[in-house]
Amino acid sequence: MLLEIRLFGDPVLREKCAPVEHIDDEIRQLIEDLQETMYDADGLGLAAPQVGVPIRMFVYDVRDPELQAGVLINPEIVEADGSIREEEGCLSLPGLTEIVERNESILVRGLDMEGEPVELRLEGLLSRCVQHENDHLDGILFLDRVSPLKRKLLLQKWQKGEN
Ligand code: ZN
């Protein structure tokens, strides 16, 4: 089922999300719906708060056959190294992109949809994508990671697009 993607300005995008307590049918259905919604919107990742559910979970697929797609539940970035600046966008801020500084490589731990622990060492686009989605779980948007001047310009552009 396609879910409605919440846009910038919706308070749910600023919530500190709660951990997933039990991976039950409801959660599994939500994962399926998140994936369907992400592919429909042509996004590389989608976090649960972006569809109005403030829990710690996101799906991702950077559309590279060499890189795995998947879901991370209750993720934690336990190591982060290096820094790299690349362009980024967000399904909750359609039409806006900006250069964002992120860590180059990360080690992330979490659970898969069976509730099994997973540990992923990531770099490149997948590392960026997971850092972006993980930020959503703490109410952080890529806008918050650019300079105040760039943020102001982005917000002006956003408001123009909205009106
Ligand atoms: Zn986003």
Short mmCIF file of N, CA and C and ligand atoms in Angstrom, two decimals, residues 45 50 89-92 132-133 136 141-142, ligand 1:
data_model
loop_
_atom_site.label_atom_id
_atom_site.label_comp_id
_atom_site.label_asym_id
_atom_site.label_seq_id
_atom_site.Cartn_x
_atom_site.Cartn_y
_atom_site.Cartn_z
N GLY A 45 15.90 5.95 -0.01
CA GLY A 45 15.63 5.52 1.35
C GLY A 45 14.35 6.18 1.84
N GLN A 50 8.76 9.53 8.09
CA GLN A 50 8.38 10.22 6.84
C GLN A 50 7.00 9.79 6.34
N GLY A 89 19.36 14.92 -1.35
CA GLY A 89 17.99 15.39 -1.38
C GLY A 89 17.16 14.58 -0.41
N CYS A 90 15.87 14.86 -0.33
CA CYS A 90 15.01 14.17 0.64
C CYS A 90 13.59 14.13 0.10
N LEU A 91 12.92 12.99 0.24
CA LEU A 91 11.54 12.87 -0.25
C LEU A 91 10.58 13.79 0.51
N SER A 92 10.99 14.24 1.70
CA SER A 92 10.15 15.16 2.47
C SER A 92 10.40 16.62 2.10
N HIS A 132 21.69 9.62 6.40
CA HIS A 132 20.54 10.50 6.15
C HIS A 132 19.28 9.92 6.80
N GLU A 133 19.03 8.62 6.55
CA GLU A 133 17.81 8.00 7.09
C GLU A 133 17.88 7.92 8.62
N HIS A 136 16.74 10.99 10.30
CA HIS A 136 15.28 11.15 10.36
C HIS A 136 14.72 10.61 11.69
N LEU A 141 16.89 16.79 9.68
CA LEU A 141 16.77 16.80 8.21
C LEU A 141 18.08 17.29 7.61
N PHE A 142 18.31 16.98 6.33
CA PHE A 142 19.60 17.37 5.73
C PHE A 142 19.81 18.88 5.76
ZN ZN B 1 15.11 12.29 3.93
#
